[in-house]
């Protein structure tokens, strides 16, 4: 049995460790983050060349099942994997960590909508944590941004007034609260990534009375099987 594990998340690394050595796992990383944390076992880095390229790769590698444990906002590879597995008649499951309860957050459908909310609200100092590609939507917004990202947003137009904070989670509540307070932040813009690694910024903002603008997740492809935990994904693989 050979499983393609579409990864890049903590859940994917945990699943690879859980299944190895009983199952032959090939973990696939997109390759956008330098020096990523690597899972145990075989690892490939880079894209597949769309649905057709993925289908060919699955056949050549004699893959018998696919687990999609990518980031909740990795919509393209999730859609491509669902279609490729359907066309190849391969067992396929999505490991999707539960979303955060929105609470009193302002929910929006995209980075562009989040930027419109910031502009309309007259917010002046914004903590922006939507990733390097999401920063471009705020390029024309008249506010100061503290932009946190793992790597610099190369080839992306940034707001004229900003400060880059390059770091990689997990983050902790006391540090997040101090960061918000020390920088006079009056709004947090984040994606609803779910999980524990970056949740504390949302809790700290709520406790400080700072508005949270939360980008909702893209919908999953129709008719895909979804599990919420690493244990559930491992059980699904073993049941095959």
PDB file of C-alpha atoms in Angstrom:
ATOM      1  CA  UNK A   1       0.000   0.000   0.000  1.00  0.00           C
ATOM      2  CA  UNK A   2       1.362   3.418  -0.983  1.00  0.00           C
ATOM      3  CA  UNK A   3      -0.242   6.587   0.353  1.00  0.00           C
ATOM      4  CA  UNK A   4       0.319  10.060  -1.049  1.00  0.00           C
ATOM      5  CA  UNK A   5       0.099  12.470   1.875  1.00  0.00           C
ATOM      6  CA  UNK A   6      -0.365  16.060   0.737  1.00  0.00           C
ATOM      7  CA  UNK A   7       1.205  17.897   3.625  1.00  0.00           C
ATOM      8  CA  UNK A   8       2.968  20.961   4.914  1.00  0.00           C
ATOM      9  CA  UNK A   9       0.965  21.072   8.157  1.00  0.00           C
ATOM     10  CA  UNK A  10       1.571  19.820  11.682  1.00  0.00           C
ATOM     11  CA  UNK A  11      -1.275  17.354  11.201  1.00  0.00           C
ATOM     12  CA  UNK A  12       0.397  15.916   8.093  1.00  0.00           C
ATOM     13  CA  UNK A  13       3.676  15.410   9.944  1.00  0.00           C
ATOM     14  CA  UNK A  14       1.876  13.730  12.833  1.00  0.00           C
ATOM     15  CA  UNK A  15      -0.002  11.450  10.430  1.00  0.00           C
ATOM     16  CA  UNK A  16       3.194  10.443   8.617  1.00  0.00           C
ATOM     17  CA  UNK A  17       4.754   9.515  11.961  1.00  0.00           C
ATOM     18  CA  UNK A  18       1.634   7.594  12.982  1.00  0.00           C
ATOM     19  CA  UNK A  19       1.498   5.505   9.802  1.00  0.00           C
ATOM     20  CA  UNK A  20       5.233   4.839   9.355  1.00  0.00           C
ATOM     21  CA  UNK A  21       6.595   2.139   9.038  1.00  0.00           C
ATOM     22  CA  UNK A  22       3.392   0.097   8.705  1.00  0.00           C
ATOM     23  CA  UNK A  23       2.326   2.014   5.586  1.00  0.00           C
ATOM     24  CA  UNK A  24       4.519   3.368   2.791  1.00  0.00           C
ATOM     25  CA  UNK A  25       3.891   7.115   2.904  1.00  0.00           C
ATOM     26  CA  UNK A  26       5.094   9.678   0.362  1.00  0.00           C
ATOM     27  CA  UNK A  27       4.683  13.175   1.806  1.00  0.00           C
ATOM     28  CA  UNK A  28       4.363  16.012  -0.713  1.00  0.00           C
ATOM     29  CA  UNK A  29       5.250  19.618   0.131  1.00  0.00           C
ATOM     30  CA  UNK A  30       4.506  22.616  -2.064  1.00  0.00           C
ATOM     31  CA  UNK A  31       8.013  24.026  -1.597  1.00  0.00           C
ATOM     32  CA  UNK A  32       6.983  27.619  -0.891  1.00  0.00           C
ATOM     33  CA  UNK A  33       8.522  27.778   2.587  1.00  0.00           C
ATOM     34  CA  UNK A  34      12.320  27.571   2.946  1.00  0.00           C
ATOM     35  CA  UNK A  35      13.677  25.009   5.406  1.00  0.00           C
ATOM     36  CA  UNK A  36      10.286  23.459   6.202  1.00  0.00           C
ATOM     37  CA  UNK A  37       9.786  21.043   9.062  1.00  0.00           C
ATOM     38  CA  UNK A  38      10.052  17.657   7.368  1.00  0.00           C
ATOM     39  CA  UNK A  39       7.951  14.590   8.144  1.00  0.00           C
ATOM     40  CA  UNK A  40       9.398  11.144   8.612  1.00  0.00           C
ATOM     41  CA  UNK A  41       9.667   8.951   5.549  1.00  0.00           C
ATOM     42  CA  UNK A  42       9.877   9.781   1.862  1.00  0.00           C
ATOM     43  CA  UNK A  43       9.330  13.422   0.878  1.00  0.00           C
ATOM     44  CA  UNK A  44       8.797  15.088  -2.494  1.00  0.00           C
ATOM     45  CA  UNK A  45       8.799  18.857  -2.998  1.00  0.00           C
ATOM     46  CA  UNK A  46       7.055  20.867  -5.707  1.00  0.00           C
ATOM     47  CA  UNK A  47       3.888  20.868  -7.768  1.00  0.00           C
ATOM     48  CA  UNK A  48       2.462  18.141  -9.976  1.00  0.00           C
ATOM     49  CA  UNK A  49       1.460  20.157 -13.046  1.00  0.00           C
ATOM     50  CA  UNK A  50      -2.269  20.391 -12.491  1.00  0.00           C
ATOM     51  CA  UNK A  51      -4.826  17.605 -12.489  1.00  0.00           C
ATOM     52  CA  UNK A  52      -3.352  15.776 -15.491  1.00  0.00           C
ATOM     53  CA  UNK A  53       0.153  15.861 -14.023  1.00  0.00           C
ATOM     54  CA  UNK A  54      -1.121  14.584 -10.694  1.00  0.00           C
ATOM     55  CA  UNK A  55      -3.050  11.753 -12.348  1.00  0.00           C
ATOM     56  CA  UNK A  56       0.051  10.669 -14.257  1.00  0.00           C
ATOM     57  CA  UNK A  57       2.203  10.821 -11.122  1.00  0.00           C
ATOM     58  CA  UNK A  58      -0.307   8.734  -9.152  1.00  0.00           C
ATOM     59  CA  UNK A  59      -0.280   6.062 -11.844  1.00  0.00           C
ATOM     60  CA  UNK A  60       3.508   6.040 -12.224  1.00  0.00           C
ATOM     61  CA  UNK A  61       4.045   5.783  -8.466  1.00  0.00           C
ATOM     62  CA  UNK A  62       1.333   3.115  -8.062  1.00  0.00           C
ATOM     63  CA  UNK A  63      -0.349   5.123  -5.305  1.00  0.00           C
ATOM     64  CA  UNK A  64      -3.287   3.327  -3.735  1.00  0.00           C
ATOM     65  CA  UNK A  65      -4.787   6.150  -1.613  1.00  0.00           C
ATOM     66  CA  UNK A  66      -4.458   9.901  -1.087  1.00  0.00           C
ATOM     67  CA  UNK A  67      -4.751  11.891   2.132  1.00  0.00           C
ATOM     68  CA  UNK A  68      -5.048  15.656   1.719  1.00  0.00           C
ATOM     69  CA  UNK A  69      -3.730  17.252   4.911  1.00  0.00           C
ATOM     70  CA  UNK A  70      -2.811  20.604   3.373  1.00  0.00           C
ATOM     71  CA  UNK A  71      -3.582  24.016   4.861  1.00  0.00           C
ATOM     72  CA  UNK A  72      -7.307  24.852   4.885  1.00  0.00           C
ATOM     73  CA  UNK A  73      -6.660  27.686   2.410  1.00  0.00           C
ATOM     74  CA  UNK A  74      -4.711  25.548  -0.102  1.00  0.00           C
ATOM     75  CA  UNK A  75      -7.803  25.439  -2.287  1.00  0.00           C
ATOM     76  CA  UNK A  76      -6.124  24.691  -5.608  1.00  0.00           C
ATOM     77  CA  UNK A  77      -4.286  21.512  -4.644  1.00  0.00           C
ATOM     78  CA  UNK A  78      -7.320  20.331  -2.679  1.00  0.00           C
ATOM     79  CA  UNK A  79      -9.557  20.757  -5.735  1.00  0.00           C
ATOM     80  CA  UNK A  80      -6.986  19.128  -8.036  1.00  0.00           C
ATOM     81  CA  UNK A  81      -6.493  16.156  -5.710  1.00  0.00           C
ATOM     82  CA  UNK A  82     -10.231  15.570  -5.371  1.00  0.00           C
ATOM     83  CA  UNK A  83     -10.706  15.591  -9.136  1.00  0.00           C
ATOM     84  CA  UNK A  84      -7.643  13.445  -9.868  1.00  0.00           C
ATOM     85  CA  UNK A  85      -8.668  10.812  -7.322  1.00  0.00           C
ATOM     86  CA  UNK A  86     -12.216  10.762  -8.620  1.00  0.00           C
ATOM     87  CA  UNK A  87     -11.021  10.247 -12.181  1.00  0.00           C
ATOM     88  CA  UNK A  88      -8.455   7.621 -11.142  1.00  0.00           C
ATOM     89  CA  UNK A  89     -10.969   5.931  -8.792  1.00  0.00           C
ATOM     90  CA  UNK A  90      -8.571   6.190  -5.870  1.00  0.00           C
ATOM     91  CA  UNK A  91      -9.624   6.311  -2.192  1.00  0.00           C
ATOM     92  CA  UNK A  92      -9.256   9.910  -1.022  1.00  0.00           C
ATOM     93  CA  UNK A  93      -9.859  11.751   2.236  1.00  0.00           C
ATOM     94  CA  UNK A  94      -9.365  15.332   3.413  1.00  0.00           C
ATOM     95  CA  UNK A  95      -7.960  15.880   6.900  1.00  0.00           C
ATOM     96  CA  UNK A  96      -9.430  19.288   7.773  1.00  0.00           C
ATOM     97  CA  UNK A  97      -8.739  20.655  11.230  1.00  0.00           C
ATOM     98  CA  UNK A  98     -11.860  22.243  12.739  1.00  0.00           C
ATOM     99  CA  UNK A  99     -12.301  25.959  12.093  1.00  0.00           C
ATOM    100  CA  UNK A 100     -12.240  28.423  14.962  1.00  0.00           C
ATOM    101  CA  UNK A 101     -15.621  29.511  16.288  1.00  0.00           C
ATOM    102  CA  UNK A 102     -15.992  33.043  14.905  1.00  0.00           C
ATOM    103  CA  UNK A 103     -17.296  34.513  18.142  1.00  0.00           C
ATOM    104  CA  UNK A 104     -17.723  38.247  17.607  1.00  0.00           C
ATOM    105  CA  UNK A 105     -15.285  38.374  14.683  1.00  0.00           C
ATOM    106  CA  UNK A 106     -16.315  40.164  11.496  1.00  0.00           C
ATOM    107  CA  UNK A 107     -16.460  37.350   8.945  1.00  0.00           C
ATOM    108  CA  UNK A 108     -15.488  38.075   5.352  1.00  0.00           C
ATOM    109  CA  UNK A 109     -15.098  35.938   2.265  1.00  0.00           C
ATOM    110  CA  UNK A 110     -11.705  37.097   0.992  1.00  0.00           C
ATOM    111  CA  UNK A 111      -8.633  39.239   1.600  1.00  0.00           C
ATOM    112  CA  UNK A 112     -10.185  41.909  -0.620  1.00  0.00           C
ATOM    113  CA  UNK A 113     -13.309  42.049   1.547  1.00  0.00           C
ATOM    114  CA  UNK A 114     -11.120  42.267   4.660  1.00  0.00           C
ATOM    115  CA  UNK A 115      -9.265  45.239   3.147  1.00  0.00           C
ATOM    116  CA  UNK A 116     -12.577  46.931   2.382  1.00  0.00           C
ATOM    117  CA  UNK A 117     -13.674  46.510   6.006  1.00  0.00           C
ATOM    118  CA  UNK A 118     -10.417  48.042   7.267  1.00  0.00           C
ATOM    119  CA  UNK A 119     -10.739  50.992   4.871  1.00  0.00           C
ATOM    120  CA  UNK A 120     -14.398  51.662   5.731  1.00  0.00           C
ATOM    121  CA  UNK A 121     -13.830  51.411   9.468  1.00  0.00           C
ATOM    122  CA  UNK A 122     -11.043  53.981   9.591  1.00  0.00           C
ATOM    123  CA  UNK A 123      -8.762  51.614  11.478  1.00  0.00           C
ATOM    124  CA  UNK A 124      -5.249  52.964  11.848  1.00  0.00           C
ATOM    125  CA  UNK A 125      -2.943  50.200  13.146  1.00  0.00           C
ATOM    126  CA  UNK A 126      -3.630  46.703  11.882  1.00  0.00           C
ATOM    127  CA  UNK A 127      -2.003  43.381  12.680  1.00  0.00           C
ATOM    128  CA  UNK A 128      -2.128  41.508   9.350  1.00  0.00           C
ATOM    129  CA  UNK A 129      -1.599  37.731   9.483  1.00  0.00           C
ATOM    130  CA  UNK A 130      -3.127  36.502   6.217  1.00  0.00           C
ATOM    131  CA  UNK A 131       0.146  35.312   4.688  1.00  0.00           C
ATOM    132  CA  UNK A 132       2.486  36.947   2.232  1.00  0.00           C
ATOM    133  CA  UNK A 133       0.180  36.632  -0.786  1.00  0.00           C
ATOM    134  CA  UNK A 134      -2.772  38.090   1.108  1.00  0.00           C
ATOM    135  CA  UNK A 135      -0.918  41.325   1.858  1.00  0.00           C
ATOM    136  CA  UNK A 136      -1.412  42.656  -1.671  1.00  0.00           C
ATOM    137  CA  UNK A 137      -5.121  43.291  -1.082  1.00  0.00           C
ATOM    138  CA  UNK A 138      -4.200  45.983   1.473  1.00  0.00           C
ATOM    139  CA  UNK A 139      -1.749  47.896  -0.737  1.00  0.00           C
ATOM    140  CA  UNK A 140      -4.057  50.908  -1.157  1.00  0.00           C
ATOM    141  CA  UNK A 141      -5.472  51.019   2.371  1.00  0.00           C
ATOM    142  CA  UNK A 142      -4.587  54.137   4.358  1.00  0.00           C
ATOM    143  CA  UNK A 143      -3.404  52.504   7.577  1.00  0.00           C
ATOM    144  CA  UNK A 144      -0.226  51.209   9.217  1.00  0.00           C
ATOM    145  CA  UNK A 145       0.225  47.434   9.079  1.00  0.00           C
ATOM    146  CA  UNK A 146       2.273  45.046  11.161  1.00  0.00           C
ATOM    147  CA  UNK A 147       2.598  42.174   8.665  1.00  0.00           C
ATOM    148  CA  UNK A 148       3.611  38.803  10.063  1.00  0.00           C
ATOM    149  CA  UNK A 149       4.770  36.161   7.616  1.00  0.00           C
ATOM    150  CA  UNK A 150       7.145  33.207   7.485  1.00  0.00           C
ATOM    151  CA  UNK A 151       9.030  34.607   4.481  1.00  0.00           C
ATOM    152  CA  UNK A 152       9.130  38.090   2.901  1.00  0.00           C
ATOM    153  CA  UNK A 153       6.250  38.795   0.489  1.00  0.00           C
ATOM    154  CA  UNK A 154       8.397  38.906  -2.665  1.00  0.00           C
ATOM    155  CA  UNK A 155       6.860  40.379  -5.826  1.00  0.00           C
ATOM    156  CA  UNK A 156       3.793  41.533  -3.877  1.00  0.00           C
ATOM    157  CA  UNK A 157       2.815  45.169  -3.526  1.00  0.00           C
ATOM    158  CA  UNK A 158       2.617  46.075   0.158  1.00  0.00           C
ATOM    159  CA  UNK A 159       0.898  48.954   1.957  1.00  0.00           C
ATOM    160  CA  UNK A 160       3.080  52.080   1.932  1.00  0.00           C
ATOM    161  CA  UNK A 161       3.198  52.146   5.729  1.00  0.00           C
ATOM    162  CA  UNK A 162       4.075  48.782   7.211  1.00  0.00           C
ATOM    163  CA  UNK A 163       6.527  46.773   9.271  1.00  0.00           C
ATOM    164  CA  UNK A 164       7.436  43.189   8.435  1.00  0.00           C
ATOM    165  CA  UNK A 165       7.656  40.661  11.244  1.00  0.00           C
ATOM    166  CA  UNK A 166       9.181  37.418   9.956  1.00  0.00           C
ATOM    167  CA  UNK A 167       8.515  34.483  12.242  1.00  0.00           C
ATOM    168  CA  UNK A 168       7.069  30.988  12.347  1.00  0.00           C
ATOM    169  CA  UNK A 169       4.614  29.604  14.907  1.00  0.00           C
ATOM    170  CA  UNK A 170       3.523  28.206  17.225  1.00  0.00           C
ATOM    171  CA  UNK A 171       2.724  31.411  19.097  1.00  0.00           C
ATOM    172  CA  UNK A 172       1.736  31.823  22.731  1.00  0.00           C
ATOM    173  CA  UNK A 173      -0.949  33.912  24.395  1.00  0.00           C
ATOM    174  CA  UNK A 174       1.250  36.146  26.560  1.00  0.00           C
ATOM    175  CA  UNK A 175       3.529  36.971  23.626  1.00  0.00           C
ATOM    176  CA  UNK A 176       0.588  37.685  21.324  1.00  0.00           C
ATOM    177  CA  UNK A 177      -1.091  39.940  23.878  1.00  0.00           C
ATOM    178  CA  UNK A 178       2.153  41.858  24.426  1.00  0.00           C
ATOM    179  CA  UNK A 179       2.661  42.229  20.670  1.00  0.00           C
ATOM    180  CA  UNK A 180      -0.817  43.694  20.217  1.00  0.00           C
ATOM    181  CA  UNK A 181      -0.459  46.078  23.140  1.00  0.00           C
ATOM    182  CA  UNK A 182       3.095  47.259  22.421  1.00  0.00           C
ATOM    183  CA  UNK A 183       2.206  48.099  18.816  1.00  0.00           C
ATOM    184  CA  UNK A 184      -1.049  49.898  19.605  1.00  0.00           C
ATOM    185  CA  UNK A 185      -2.985  47.522  17.349  1.00  0.00           C
ATOM    186  CA  UNK A 186      -6.642  48.439  16.803  1.00  0.00           C
ATOM    187  CA  UNK A 187      -7.614  45.509  14.526  1.00  0.00           C
ATOM    188  CA  UNK A 188      -6.487  41.962  13.777  1.00  0.00           C
ATOM    189  CA  UNK A 189      -6.939  40.531  10.284  1.00  0.00           C
ATOM    190  CA  UNK A 190      -6.514  36.767  10.084  1.00  0.00           C
ATOM    191  CA  UNK A 191      -7.612  33.701   8.174  1.00  0.00           C
ATOM    192  CA  UNK A 192      -9.706  31.082   9.931  1.00  0.00           C
ATOM    193  CA  UNK A 193      -6.922  28.523   9.830  1.00  0.00           C
ATOM    194  CA  UNK A 194      -8.114  26.591  12.865  1.00  0.00           C
ATOM    195  CA  UNK A 195      -5.825  24.599  15.120  1.00  0.00           C
ATOM    196  CA  UNK A 196      -3.797  25.605  18.159  1.00  0.00           C
ATOM    197  CA  UNK A 197      -0.580  26.956  16.609  1.00  0.00           C
ATOM    198  CA  UNK A 198      -1.947  30.443  15.850  1.00  0.00           C
ATOM    199  CA  UNK A 199      -5.187  30.567  17.861  1.00  0.00           C
ATOM    200  CA  UNK A 200      -3.777  32.625  20.752  1.00  0.00           C
ATOM    201  CA  UNK A 201      -3.668  35.860  18.726  1.00  0.00           C
ATOM    202  CA  UNK A 202      -7.460  35.657  18.315  1.00  0.00           C
ATOM    203  CA  UNK A 203      -7.979  35.062  22.037  1.00  0.00           C
ATOM    204  CA  UNK A 204      -5.590  37.873  22.971  1.00  0.00           C
ATOM    205  CA  UNK A 205      -7.327  40.318  20.631  1.00  0.00           C
ATOM    206  CA  UNK A 206     -10.735  39.403  22.031  1.00  0.00           C
ATOM    207  CA  UNK A 207      -9.517  39.871  25.602  1.00  0.00           C
ATOM    208  CA  UNK A 208      -8.116  43.295  24.721  1.00  0.00           C
ATOM    209  CA  UNK A 209     -11.324  44.358  22.973  1.00  0.00           C
ATOM    210  CA  UNK A 210      -9.575  44.553  19.594  1.00  0.00           C
ATOM    211  CA  UNK A 211     -11.843  43.850  16.589  1.00  0.00           C
ATOM    212  CA  UNK A 212     -11.033  40.684  14.653  1.00  0.00           C
ATOM    213  CA  UNK A 213     -11.644  40.508  10.899  1.00  0.00           C
ATOM    214  CA  UNK A 214     -11.634  36.838   9.937  1.00  0.00           C
ATOM    215  CA  UNK A 215     -11.412  35.493   6.382  1.00  0.00           C
ATOM    216  CA  UNK A 216     -13.585  32.400   6.047  1.00  0.00           C
ATOM    217  CA  UNK A 217     -12.247  29.220   4.514  1.00  0.00           C
ATOM    218  CA  UNK A 218     -12.841  28.363   0.876  1.00  0.00           C
ATOM    219  CA  UNK A 219     -15.403  25.571   0.493  1.00  0.00           C
ATOM    220  CA  UNK A 220     -14.180  22.020   0.060  1.00  0.00           C
ATOM    221  CA  UNK A 221     -14.908  20.233  -3.207  1.00  0.00           C
ATOM    222  CA  UNK A 222     -18.330  18.574  -3.222  1.00  0.00           C
ATOM    223  CA  UNK A 223     -18.722  14.948  -2.153  1.00  0.00           C
ATOM    224  CA  UNK A 224     -15.272  14.552  -0.577  1.00  0.00           C
ATOM    225  CA  UNK A 225     -14.838  12.500   2.568  1.00  0.00           C
ATOM    226  CA  UNK A 226     -13.627  14.670   5.454  1.00  0.00           C
ATOM    227  CA  UNK A 227     -12.097  13.741   8.818  1.00  0.00           C
ATOM    228  CA  UNK A 228     -11.143  16.148  11.581  1.00  0.00           C
ATOM    229  CA  UNK A 229      -8.262  14.496  13.442  1.00  0.00           C
ATOM    230  CA  UNK A 230      -5.013  12.674  12.807  1.00  0.00           C
ATOM    231  CA  UNK A 231      -6.393   9.602  14.578  1.00  0.00           C
ATOM    232  CA  UNK A 232      -9.423   9.553  12.277  1.00  0.00           C
ATOM    233  CA  UNK A 233      -7.217   9.859   9.198  1.00  0.00           C
ATOM    234  CA  UNK A 234      -4.942   7.043  10.394  1.00  0.00           C
ATOM    235  CA  UNK A 235      -7.957   4.836  11.072  1.00  0.00           C
ATOM    236  CA  UNK A 236      -9.277   5.567   7.564  1.00  0.00           C
ATOM    237  CA  UNK A 237      -5.971   4.519   5.994  1.00  0.00           C
ATOM    238  CA  UNK A 238      -5.712   1.344   8.059  1.00  0.00           C
ATOM    239  CA  UNK A 239      -9.297   0.398   7.217  1.00  0.00           C
ATOM    240  CA  UNK A 240      -8.346   0.239   3.548  1.00  0.00           C
TER     241      UNK A 240
END
